[in-house]
N, CA and C atoms as an extended XYZ file, in Angstrom:
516
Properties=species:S:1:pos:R:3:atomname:S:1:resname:S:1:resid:I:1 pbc="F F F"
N       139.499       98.252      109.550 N   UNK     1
C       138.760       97.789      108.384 CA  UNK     1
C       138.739       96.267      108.307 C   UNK     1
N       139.960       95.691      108.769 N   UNK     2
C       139.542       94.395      108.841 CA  UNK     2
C       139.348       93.322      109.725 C   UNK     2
N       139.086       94.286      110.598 N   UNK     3
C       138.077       94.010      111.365 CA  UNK     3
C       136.428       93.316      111.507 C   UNK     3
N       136.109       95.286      110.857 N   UNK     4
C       134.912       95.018      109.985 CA  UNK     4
C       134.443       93.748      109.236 C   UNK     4
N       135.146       93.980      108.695 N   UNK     5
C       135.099       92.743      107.348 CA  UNK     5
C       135.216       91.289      108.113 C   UNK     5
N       135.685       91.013      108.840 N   UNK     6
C       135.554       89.874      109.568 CA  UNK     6
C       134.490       89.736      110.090 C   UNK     6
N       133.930       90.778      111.419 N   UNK     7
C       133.008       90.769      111.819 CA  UNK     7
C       131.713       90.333      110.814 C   UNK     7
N       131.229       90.846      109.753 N   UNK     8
C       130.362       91.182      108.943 CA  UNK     8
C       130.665       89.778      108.204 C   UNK     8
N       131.618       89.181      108.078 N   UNK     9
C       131.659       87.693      107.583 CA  UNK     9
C       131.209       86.905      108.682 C   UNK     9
N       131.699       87.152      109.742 N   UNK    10
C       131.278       85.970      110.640 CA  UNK    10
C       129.447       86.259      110.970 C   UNK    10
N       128.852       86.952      110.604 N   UNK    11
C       127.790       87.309      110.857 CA  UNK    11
C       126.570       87.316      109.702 C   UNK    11
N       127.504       86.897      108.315 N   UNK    12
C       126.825       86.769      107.516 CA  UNK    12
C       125.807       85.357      107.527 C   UNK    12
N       126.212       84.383      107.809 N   UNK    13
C       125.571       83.502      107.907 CA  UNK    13
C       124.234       83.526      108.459 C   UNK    13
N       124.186       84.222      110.180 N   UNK    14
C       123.043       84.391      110.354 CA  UNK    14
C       122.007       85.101      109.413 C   UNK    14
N       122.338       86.034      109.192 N   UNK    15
C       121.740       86.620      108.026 CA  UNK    15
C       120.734       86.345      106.858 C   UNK    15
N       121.931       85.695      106.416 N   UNK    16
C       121.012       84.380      105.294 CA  UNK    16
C       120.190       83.366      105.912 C   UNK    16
N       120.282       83.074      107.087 N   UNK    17
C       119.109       82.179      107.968 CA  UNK    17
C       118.469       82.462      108.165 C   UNK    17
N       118.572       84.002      108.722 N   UNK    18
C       117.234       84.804      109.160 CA  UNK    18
C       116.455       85.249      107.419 C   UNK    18
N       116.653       85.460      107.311 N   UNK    19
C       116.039       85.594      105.838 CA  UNK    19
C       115.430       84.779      104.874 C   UNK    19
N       116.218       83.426      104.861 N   UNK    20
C       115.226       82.403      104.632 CA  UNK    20
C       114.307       81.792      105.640 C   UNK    20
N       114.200       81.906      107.104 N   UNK    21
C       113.370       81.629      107.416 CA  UNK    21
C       112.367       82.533      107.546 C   UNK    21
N       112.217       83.844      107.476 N   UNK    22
C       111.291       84.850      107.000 CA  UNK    22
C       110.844       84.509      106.038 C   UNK    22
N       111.756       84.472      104.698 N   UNK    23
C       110.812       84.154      103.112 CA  UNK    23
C       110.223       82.855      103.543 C   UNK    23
N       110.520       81.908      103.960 N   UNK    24
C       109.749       80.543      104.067 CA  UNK    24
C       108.285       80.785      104.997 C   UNK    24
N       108.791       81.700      105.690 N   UNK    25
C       107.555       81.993      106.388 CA  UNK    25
C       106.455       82.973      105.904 C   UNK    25
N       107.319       83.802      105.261 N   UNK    26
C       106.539       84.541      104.119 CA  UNK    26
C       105.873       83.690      103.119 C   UNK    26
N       106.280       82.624      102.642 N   UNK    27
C       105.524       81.902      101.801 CA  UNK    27
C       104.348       80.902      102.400 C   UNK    27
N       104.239       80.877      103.329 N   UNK    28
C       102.857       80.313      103.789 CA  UNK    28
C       101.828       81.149      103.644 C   UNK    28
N       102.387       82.329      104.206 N   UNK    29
C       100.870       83.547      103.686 CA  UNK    29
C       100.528       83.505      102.824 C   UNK    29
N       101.692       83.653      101.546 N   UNK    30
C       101.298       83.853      100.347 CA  UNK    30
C       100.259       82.764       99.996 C   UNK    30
N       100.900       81.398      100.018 N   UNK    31
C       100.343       80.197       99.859 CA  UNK    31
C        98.676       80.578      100.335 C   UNK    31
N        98.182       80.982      101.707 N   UNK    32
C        96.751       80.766      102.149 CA  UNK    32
C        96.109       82.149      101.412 C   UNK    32
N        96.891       83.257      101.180 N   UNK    33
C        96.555       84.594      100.372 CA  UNK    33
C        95.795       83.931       99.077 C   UNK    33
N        96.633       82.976       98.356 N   UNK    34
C        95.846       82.373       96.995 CA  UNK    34
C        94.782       81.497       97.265 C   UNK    34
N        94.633       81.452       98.636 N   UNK    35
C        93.125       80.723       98.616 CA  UNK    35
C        93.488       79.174       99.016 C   UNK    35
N        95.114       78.672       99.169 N   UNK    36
C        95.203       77.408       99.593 CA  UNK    36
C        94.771       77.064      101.134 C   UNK    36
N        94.728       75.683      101.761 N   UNK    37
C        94.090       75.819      102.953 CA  UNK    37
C        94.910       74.595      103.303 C   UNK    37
N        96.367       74.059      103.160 N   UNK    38
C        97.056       73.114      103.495 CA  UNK    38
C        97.470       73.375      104.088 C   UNK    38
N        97.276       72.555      105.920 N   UNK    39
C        98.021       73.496      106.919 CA  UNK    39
C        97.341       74.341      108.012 C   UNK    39
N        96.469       75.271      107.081 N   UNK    40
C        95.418       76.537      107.558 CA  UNK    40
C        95.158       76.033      108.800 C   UNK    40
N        94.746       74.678      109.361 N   UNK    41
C        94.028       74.789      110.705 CA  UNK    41
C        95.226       74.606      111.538 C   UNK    41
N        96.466       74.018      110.886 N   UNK    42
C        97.339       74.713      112.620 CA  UNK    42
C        97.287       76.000      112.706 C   UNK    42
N        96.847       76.813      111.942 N   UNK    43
C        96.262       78.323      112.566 CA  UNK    43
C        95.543       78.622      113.421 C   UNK    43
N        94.433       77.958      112.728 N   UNK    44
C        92.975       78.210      113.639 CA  UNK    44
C        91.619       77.632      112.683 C   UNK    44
N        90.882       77.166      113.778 N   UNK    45
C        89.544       76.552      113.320 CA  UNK    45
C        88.734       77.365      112.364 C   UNK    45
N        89.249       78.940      112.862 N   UNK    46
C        88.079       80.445      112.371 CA  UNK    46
C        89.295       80.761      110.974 C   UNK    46
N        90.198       80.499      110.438 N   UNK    47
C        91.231       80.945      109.919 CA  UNK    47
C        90.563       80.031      108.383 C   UNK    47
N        90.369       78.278      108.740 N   UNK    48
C        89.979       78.102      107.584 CA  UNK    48
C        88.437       78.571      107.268 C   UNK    48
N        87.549       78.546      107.852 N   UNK    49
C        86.375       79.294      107.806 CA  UNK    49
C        86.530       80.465      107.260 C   UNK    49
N        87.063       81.360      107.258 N   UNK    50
C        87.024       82.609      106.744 CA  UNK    50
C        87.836       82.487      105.185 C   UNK    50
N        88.831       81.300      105.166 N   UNK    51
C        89.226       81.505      103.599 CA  UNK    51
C        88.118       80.558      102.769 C   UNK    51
N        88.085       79.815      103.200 N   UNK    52
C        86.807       78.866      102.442 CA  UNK    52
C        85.220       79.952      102.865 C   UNK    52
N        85.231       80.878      103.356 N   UNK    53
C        83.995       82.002      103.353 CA  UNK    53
C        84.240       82.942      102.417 C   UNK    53
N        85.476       82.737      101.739 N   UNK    54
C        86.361       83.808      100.672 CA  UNK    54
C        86.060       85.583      101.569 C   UNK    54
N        86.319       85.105      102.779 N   UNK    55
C        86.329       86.814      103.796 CA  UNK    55
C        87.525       87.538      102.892 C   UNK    55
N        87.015       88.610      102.410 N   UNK    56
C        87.636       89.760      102.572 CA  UNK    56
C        89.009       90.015      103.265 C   UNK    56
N        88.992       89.932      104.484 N   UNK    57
C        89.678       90.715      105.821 CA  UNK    57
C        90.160       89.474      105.733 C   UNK    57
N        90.106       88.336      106.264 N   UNK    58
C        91.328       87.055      105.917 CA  UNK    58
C        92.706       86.878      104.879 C   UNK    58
N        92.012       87.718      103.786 N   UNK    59
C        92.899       87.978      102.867 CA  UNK    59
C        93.657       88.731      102.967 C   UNK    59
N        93.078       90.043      103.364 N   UNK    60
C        94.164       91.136      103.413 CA  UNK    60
C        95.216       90.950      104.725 C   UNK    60
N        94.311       89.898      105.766 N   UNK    61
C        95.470       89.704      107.110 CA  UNK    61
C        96.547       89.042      106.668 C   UNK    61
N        96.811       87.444      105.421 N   UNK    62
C        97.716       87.630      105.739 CA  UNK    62
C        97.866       87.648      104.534 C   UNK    62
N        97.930       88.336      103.392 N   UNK    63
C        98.761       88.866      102.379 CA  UNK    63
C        99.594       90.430      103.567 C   UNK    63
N        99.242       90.837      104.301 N   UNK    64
C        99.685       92.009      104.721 CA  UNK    64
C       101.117       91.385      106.031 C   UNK    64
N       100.084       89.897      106.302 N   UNK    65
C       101.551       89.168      106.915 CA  UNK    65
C       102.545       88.696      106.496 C   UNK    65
N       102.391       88.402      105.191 N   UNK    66
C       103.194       88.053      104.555 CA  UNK    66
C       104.435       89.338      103.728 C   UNK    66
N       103.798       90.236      103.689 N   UNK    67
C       104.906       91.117      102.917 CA  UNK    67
C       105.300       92.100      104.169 C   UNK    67
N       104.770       91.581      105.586 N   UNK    68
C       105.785       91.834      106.866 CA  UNK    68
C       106.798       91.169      107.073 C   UNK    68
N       106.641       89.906      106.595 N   UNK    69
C       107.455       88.563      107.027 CA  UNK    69
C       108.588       89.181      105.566 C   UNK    69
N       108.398       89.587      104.647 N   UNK    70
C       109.632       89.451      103.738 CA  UNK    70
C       110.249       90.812      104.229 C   UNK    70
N       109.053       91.916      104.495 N   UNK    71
C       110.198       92.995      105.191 CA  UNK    71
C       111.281       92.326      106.216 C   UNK    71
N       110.924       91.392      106.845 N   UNK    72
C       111.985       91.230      107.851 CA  UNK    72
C       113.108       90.391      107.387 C   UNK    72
N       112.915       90.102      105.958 N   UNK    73
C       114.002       89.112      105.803 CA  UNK    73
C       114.921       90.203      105.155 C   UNK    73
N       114.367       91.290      104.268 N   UNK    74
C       115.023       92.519      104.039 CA  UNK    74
C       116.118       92.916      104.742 C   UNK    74
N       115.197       92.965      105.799 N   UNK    75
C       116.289       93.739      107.052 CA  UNK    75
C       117.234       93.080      107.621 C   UNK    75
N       117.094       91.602      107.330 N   UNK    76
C       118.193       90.610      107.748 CA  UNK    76
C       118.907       90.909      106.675 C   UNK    76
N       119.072       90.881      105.365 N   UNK    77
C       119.821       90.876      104.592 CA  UNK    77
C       120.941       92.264      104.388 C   UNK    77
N       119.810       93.180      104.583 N   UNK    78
C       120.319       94.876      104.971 CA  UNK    78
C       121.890       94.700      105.816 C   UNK    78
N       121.301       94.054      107.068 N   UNK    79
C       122.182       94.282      107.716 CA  UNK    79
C       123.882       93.302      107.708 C   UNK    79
N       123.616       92.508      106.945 N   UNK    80
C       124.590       91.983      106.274 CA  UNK    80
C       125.620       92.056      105.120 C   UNK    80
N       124.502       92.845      103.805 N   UNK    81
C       125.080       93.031      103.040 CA  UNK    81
C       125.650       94.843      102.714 C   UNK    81
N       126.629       94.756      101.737 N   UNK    82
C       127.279       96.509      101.737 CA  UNK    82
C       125.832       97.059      101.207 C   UNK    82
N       125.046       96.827      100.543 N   UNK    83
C       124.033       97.723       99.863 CA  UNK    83
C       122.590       97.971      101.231 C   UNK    83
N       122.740       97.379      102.034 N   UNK    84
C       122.005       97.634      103.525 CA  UNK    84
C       122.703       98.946      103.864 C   UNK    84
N       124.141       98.900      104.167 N   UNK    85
C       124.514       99.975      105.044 CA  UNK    85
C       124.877      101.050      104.368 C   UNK    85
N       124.686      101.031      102.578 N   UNK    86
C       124.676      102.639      102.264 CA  UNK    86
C       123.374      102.717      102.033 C   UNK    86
N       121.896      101.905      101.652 N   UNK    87
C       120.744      102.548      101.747 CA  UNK    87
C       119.988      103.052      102.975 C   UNK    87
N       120.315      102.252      104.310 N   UNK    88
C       120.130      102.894      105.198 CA  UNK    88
C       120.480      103.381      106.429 C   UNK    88
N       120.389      104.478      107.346 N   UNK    89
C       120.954      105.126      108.362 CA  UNK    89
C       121.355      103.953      109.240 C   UNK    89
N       122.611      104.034      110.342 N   UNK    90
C       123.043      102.917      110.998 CA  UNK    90
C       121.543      103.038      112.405 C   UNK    90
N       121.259      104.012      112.172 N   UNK    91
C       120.736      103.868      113.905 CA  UNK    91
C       119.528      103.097      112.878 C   UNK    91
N       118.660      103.058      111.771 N   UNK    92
C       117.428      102.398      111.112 CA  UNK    92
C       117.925      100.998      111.244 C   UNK    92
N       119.049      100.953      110.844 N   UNK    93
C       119.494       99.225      110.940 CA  UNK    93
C       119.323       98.727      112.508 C   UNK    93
N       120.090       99.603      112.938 N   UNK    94
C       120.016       98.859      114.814 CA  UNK    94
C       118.572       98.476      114.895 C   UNK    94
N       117.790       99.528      114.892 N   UNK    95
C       116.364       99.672      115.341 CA  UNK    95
C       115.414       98.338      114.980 C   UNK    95
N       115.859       98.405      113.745 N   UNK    96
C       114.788       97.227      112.813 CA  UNK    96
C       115.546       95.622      113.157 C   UNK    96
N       116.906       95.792      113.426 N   UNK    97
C       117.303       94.810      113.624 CA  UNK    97
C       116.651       93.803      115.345 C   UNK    97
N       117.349       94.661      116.075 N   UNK    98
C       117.302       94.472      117.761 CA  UNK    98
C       115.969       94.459      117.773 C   UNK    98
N       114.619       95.726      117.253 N   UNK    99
C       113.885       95.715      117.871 CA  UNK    99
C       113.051       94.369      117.048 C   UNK    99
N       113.075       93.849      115.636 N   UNK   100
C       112.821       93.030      114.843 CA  UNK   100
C       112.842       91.755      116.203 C   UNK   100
N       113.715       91.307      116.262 N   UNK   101
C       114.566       90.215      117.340 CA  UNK   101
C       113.750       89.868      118.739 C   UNK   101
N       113.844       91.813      118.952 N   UNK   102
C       113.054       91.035      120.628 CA  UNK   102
C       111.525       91.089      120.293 C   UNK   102
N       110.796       91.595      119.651 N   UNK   103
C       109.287       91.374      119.035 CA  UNK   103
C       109.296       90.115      118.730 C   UNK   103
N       110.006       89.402      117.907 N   UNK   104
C       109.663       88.171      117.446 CA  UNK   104
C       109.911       87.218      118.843 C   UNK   104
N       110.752       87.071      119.163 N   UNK   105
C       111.336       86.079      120.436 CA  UNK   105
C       110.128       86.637      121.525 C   UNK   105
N       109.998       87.782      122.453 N   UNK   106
C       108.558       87.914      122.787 CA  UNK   106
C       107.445       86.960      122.275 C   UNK   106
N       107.149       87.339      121.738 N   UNK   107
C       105.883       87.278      120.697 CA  UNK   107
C       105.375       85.524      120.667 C   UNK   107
N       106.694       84.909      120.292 N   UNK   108
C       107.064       83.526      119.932 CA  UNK   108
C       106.891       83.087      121.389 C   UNK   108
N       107.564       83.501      122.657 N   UNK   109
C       107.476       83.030      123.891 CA  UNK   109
C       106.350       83.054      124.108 C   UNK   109
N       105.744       84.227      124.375 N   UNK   110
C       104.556       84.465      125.197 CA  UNK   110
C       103.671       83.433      124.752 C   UNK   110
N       103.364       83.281      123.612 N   UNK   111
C       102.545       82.317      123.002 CA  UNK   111
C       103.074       80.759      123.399 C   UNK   111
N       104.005       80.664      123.860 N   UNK   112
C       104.595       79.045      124.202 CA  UNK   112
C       103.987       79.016      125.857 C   UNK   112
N       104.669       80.025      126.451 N   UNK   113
C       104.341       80.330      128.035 CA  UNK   113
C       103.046       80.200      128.298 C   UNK   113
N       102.063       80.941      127.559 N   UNK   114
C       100.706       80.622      127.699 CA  UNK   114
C        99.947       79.488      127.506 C   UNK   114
N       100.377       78.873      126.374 N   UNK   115
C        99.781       77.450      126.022 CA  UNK   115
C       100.668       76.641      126.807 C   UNK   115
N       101.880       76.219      127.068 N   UNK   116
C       102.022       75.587      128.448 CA  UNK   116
C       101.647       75.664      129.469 C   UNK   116
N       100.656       76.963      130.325 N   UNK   117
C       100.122       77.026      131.403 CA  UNK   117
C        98.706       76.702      131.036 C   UNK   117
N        98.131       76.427      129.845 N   UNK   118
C        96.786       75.363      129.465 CA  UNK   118
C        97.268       74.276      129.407 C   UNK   118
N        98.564       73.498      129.050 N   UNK   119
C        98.973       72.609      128.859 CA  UNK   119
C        98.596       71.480      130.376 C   UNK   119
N        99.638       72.490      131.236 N   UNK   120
C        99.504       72.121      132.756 CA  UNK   120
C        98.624       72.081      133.443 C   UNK   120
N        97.666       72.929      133.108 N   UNK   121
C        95.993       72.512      133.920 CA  UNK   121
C        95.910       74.194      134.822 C   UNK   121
N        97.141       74.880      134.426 N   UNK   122
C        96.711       76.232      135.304 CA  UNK   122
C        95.761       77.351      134.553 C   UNK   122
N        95.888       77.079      133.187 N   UNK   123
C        95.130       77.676      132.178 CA  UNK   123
C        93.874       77.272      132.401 C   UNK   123
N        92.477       77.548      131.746 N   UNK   124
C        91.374       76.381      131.886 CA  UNK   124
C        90.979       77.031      130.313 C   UNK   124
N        91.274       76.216      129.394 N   UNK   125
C        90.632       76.567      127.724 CA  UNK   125
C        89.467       76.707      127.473 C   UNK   125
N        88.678       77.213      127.014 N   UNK   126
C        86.810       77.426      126.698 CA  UNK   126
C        86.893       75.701      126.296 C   UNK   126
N        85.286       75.982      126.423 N   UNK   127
C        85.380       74.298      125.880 CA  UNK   127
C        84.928       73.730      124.826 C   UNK   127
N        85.006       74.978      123.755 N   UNK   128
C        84.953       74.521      122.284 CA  UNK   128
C        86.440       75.299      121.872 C   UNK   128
N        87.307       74.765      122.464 N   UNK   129
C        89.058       75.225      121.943 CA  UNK   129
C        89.378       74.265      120.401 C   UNK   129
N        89.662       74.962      120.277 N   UNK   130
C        90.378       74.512      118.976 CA  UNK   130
C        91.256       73.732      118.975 C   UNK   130
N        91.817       72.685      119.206 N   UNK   131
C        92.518       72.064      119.923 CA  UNK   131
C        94.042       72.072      118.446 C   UNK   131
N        93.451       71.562      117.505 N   UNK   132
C        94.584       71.633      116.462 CA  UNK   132
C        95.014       73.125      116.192 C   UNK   132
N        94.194       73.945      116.193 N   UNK   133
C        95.357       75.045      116.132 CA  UNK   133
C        96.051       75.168      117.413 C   UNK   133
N        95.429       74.565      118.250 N   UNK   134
C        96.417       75.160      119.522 CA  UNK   134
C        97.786       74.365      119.654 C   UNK   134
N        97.780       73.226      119.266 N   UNK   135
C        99.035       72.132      118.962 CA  UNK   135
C        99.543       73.108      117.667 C   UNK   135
N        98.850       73.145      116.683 N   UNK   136
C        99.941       73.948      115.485 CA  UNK   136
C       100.773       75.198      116.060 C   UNK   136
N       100.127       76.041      116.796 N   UNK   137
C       100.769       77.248      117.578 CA  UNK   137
C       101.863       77.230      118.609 C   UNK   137
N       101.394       75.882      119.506 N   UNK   138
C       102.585       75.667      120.089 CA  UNK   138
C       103.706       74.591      119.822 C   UNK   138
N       103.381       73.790      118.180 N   UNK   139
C       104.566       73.096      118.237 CA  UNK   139
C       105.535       73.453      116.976 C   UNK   139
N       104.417       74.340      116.195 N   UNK   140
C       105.123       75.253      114.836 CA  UNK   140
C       105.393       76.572      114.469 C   UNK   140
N       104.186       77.240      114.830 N   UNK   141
C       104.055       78.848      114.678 CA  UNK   141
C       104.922       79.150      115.986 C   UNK   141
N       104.722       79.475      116.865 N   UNK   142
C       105.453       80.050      117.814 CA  UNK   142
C       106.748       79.980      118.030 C   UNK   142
N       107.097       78.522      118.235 N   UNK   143
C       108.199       77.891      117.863 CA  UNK   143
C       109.355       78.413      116.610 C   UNK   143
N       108.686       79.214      115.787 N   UNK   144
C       109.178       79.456      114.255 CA  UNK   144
C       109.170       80.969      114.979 C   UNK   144
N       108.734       81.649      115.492 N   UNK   145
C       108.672       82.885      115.622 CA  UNK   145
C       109.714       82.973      116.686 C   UNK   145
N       110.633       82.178      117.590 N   UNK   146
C       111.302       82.128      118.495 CA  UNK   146
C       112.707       82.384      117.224 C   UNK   146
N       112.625       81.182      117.361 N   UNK   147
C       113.543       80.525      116.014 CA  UNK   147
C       113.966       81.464      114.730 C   UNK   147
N       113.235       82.411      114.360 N   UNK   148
C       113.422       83.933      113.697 CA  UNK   148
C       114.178       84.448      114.342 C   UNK   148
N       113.451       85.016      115.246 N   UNK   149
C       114.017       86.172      116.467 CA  UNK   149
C       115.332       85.643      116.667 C   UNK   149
N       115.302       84.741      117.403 N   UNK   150
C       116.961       84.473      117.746 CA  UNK   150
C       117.984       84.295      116.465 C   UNK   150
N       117.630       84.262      115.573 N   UNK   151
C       118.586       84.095      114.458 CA  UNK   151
C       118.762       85.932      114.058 C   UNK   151
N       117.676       86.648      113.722 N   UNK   152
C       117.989       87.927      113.943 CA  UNK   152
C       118.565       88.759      115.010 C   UNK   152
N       118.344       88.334      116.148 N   UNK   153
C       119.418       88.499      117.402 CA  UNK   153
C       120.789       88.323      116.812 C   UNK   153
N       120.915       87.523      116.707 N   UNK   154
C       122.221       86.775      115.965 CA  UNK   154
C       123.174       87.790      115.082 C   UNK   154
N       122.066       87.854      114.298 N   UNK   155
C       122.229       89.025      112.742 CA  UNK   155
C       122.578       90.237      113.213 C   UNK   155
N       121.784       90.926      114.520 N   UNK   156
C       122.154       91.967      114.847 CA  UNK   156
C       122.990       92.318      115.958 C   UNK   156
N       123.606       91.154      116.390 N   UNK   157
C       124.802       91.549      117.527 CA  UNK   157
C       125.837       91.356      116.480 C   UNK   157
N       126.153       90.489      115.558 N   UNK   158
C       127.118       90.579      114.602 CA  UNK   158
C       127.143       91.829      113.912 C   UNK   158
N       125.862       92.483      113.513 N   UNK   159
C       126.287       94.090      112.551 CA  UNK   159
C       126.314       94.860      113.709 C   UNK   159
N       126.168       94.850      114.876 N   UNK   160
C       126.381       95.857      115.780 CA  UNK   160
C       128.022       95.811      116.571 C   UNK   160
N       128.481       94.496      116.566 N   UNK   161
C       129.835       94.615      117.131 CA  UNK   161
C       130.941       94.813      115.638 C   UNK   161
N       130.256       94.450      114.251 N   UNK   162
C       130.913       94.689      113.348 CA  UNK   162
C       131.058       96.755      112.967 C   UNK   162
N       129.892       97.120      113.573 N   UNK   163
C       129.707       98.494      113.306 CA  UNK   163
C       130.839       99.440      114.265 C   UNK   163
N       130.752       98.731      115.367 N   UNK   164
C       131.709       99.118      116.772 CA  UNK   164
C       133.235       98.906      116.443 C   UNK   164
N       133.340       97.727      116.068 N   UNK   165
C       135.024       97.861      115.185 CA  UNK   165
C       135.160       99.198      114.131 C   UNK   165
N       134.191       99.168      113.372 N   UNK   166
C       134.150      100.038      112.450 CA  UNK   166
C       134.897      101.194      113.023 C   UNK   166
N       133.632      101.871      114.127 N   UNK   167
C       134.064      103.181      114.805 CA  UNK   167
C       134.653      102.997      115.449 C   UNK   167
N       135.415      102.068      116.092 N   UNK   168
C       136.877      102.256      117.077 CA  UNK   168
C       137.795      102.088      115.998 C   UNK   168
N       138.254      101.737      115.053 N   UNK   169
C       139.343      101.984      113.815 CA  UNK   169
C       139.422      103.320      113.477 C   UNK   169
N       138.081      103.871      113.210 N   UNK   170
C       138.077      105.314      112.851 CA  UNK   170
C       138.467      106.135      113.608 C   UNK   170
N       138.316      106.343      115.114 N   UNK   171
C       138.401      106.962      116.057 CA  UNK   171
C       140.092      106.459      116.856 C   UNK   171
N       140.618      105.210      116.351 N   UNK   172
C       141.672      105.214      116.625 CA  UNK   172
C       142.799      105.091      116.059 C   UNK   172
């Protein structure tokens, strides 16, 4: 048991990192959801066009990104705090945790890997590229989506070796 409890302290921290950088990231959606546009083109050239077109489907993309982005800070917190591990099953925590982690870190790479091989001249960009979202993507968005992931990595090797003490105390 105190074990546990160590583990799950030393692991709390990530936790709360990963979670505020989800809500912080969650709050940009929200922010362009209300129609703000500060920022909007390190997205994309078509991103402010469609909120200043008041599109429909712009809206719902990222109000729907945004209350993804706070699910994940959820699940950072889940897995940290006691009211995570009696609302949900341990294998739901692993799952959302680990698989949370390597989606984001993926996700975050691939998008760096690719725009560095346009960077280098092996890519060849159309030649009406967007050039500021493509700097916003690779020096903020992606970057931030790495920077998640590995902090939820973090979050979830700490509740997973804290879970493993757990069951070797019990079992021994």
């Amino acid at each position: 048991m105190i074990t546990d409890i160590r583990a799950r302290q030393s692991g709390r921290w990530a936790g709360y990192a990963t979670a505020a950088c989800a809500f912080l990231f969650a709050l940009t959606s929200f922010y362009w959801g209300f129609g703000g546009t500060f920022a909007l083109d390190t997205v994309g050239r078509e991103a402010v066009e469609l909120i200043e077109a008041g599109d429909p489907g712009i809206y719902f993309a990222v109000w729907f990104a945004g209350f993804v982005k706070v699910a994940g800070g959820v699940v950072a917190l889940a897995l940290v705090q006691p009211w995570g591990r009696k609302r949900f099953p341990h294998w739901m925590l692993m799952l959302a945790g680990w698989g949370g982690a390597a989606a984001l870190i993926l996700y975050g790479a691939a998008q760096i890997g690719i725009q560095l091989l346009v960077r280098a001249g092996i890519l060849v960009p159309p030649g009406d590229m967007d050039w500021r979202g493509f700097y916003g993507h690779l020096y903020l968005w992606a970057p931030w989506f790495v920077v998640w992931g590995v902090l939820m990595a973090i979050t979830a090797f700490h509740y997973t070796r804290g879970r493993s003490a757990q069951v070797a105390e019990s079992v021994g």
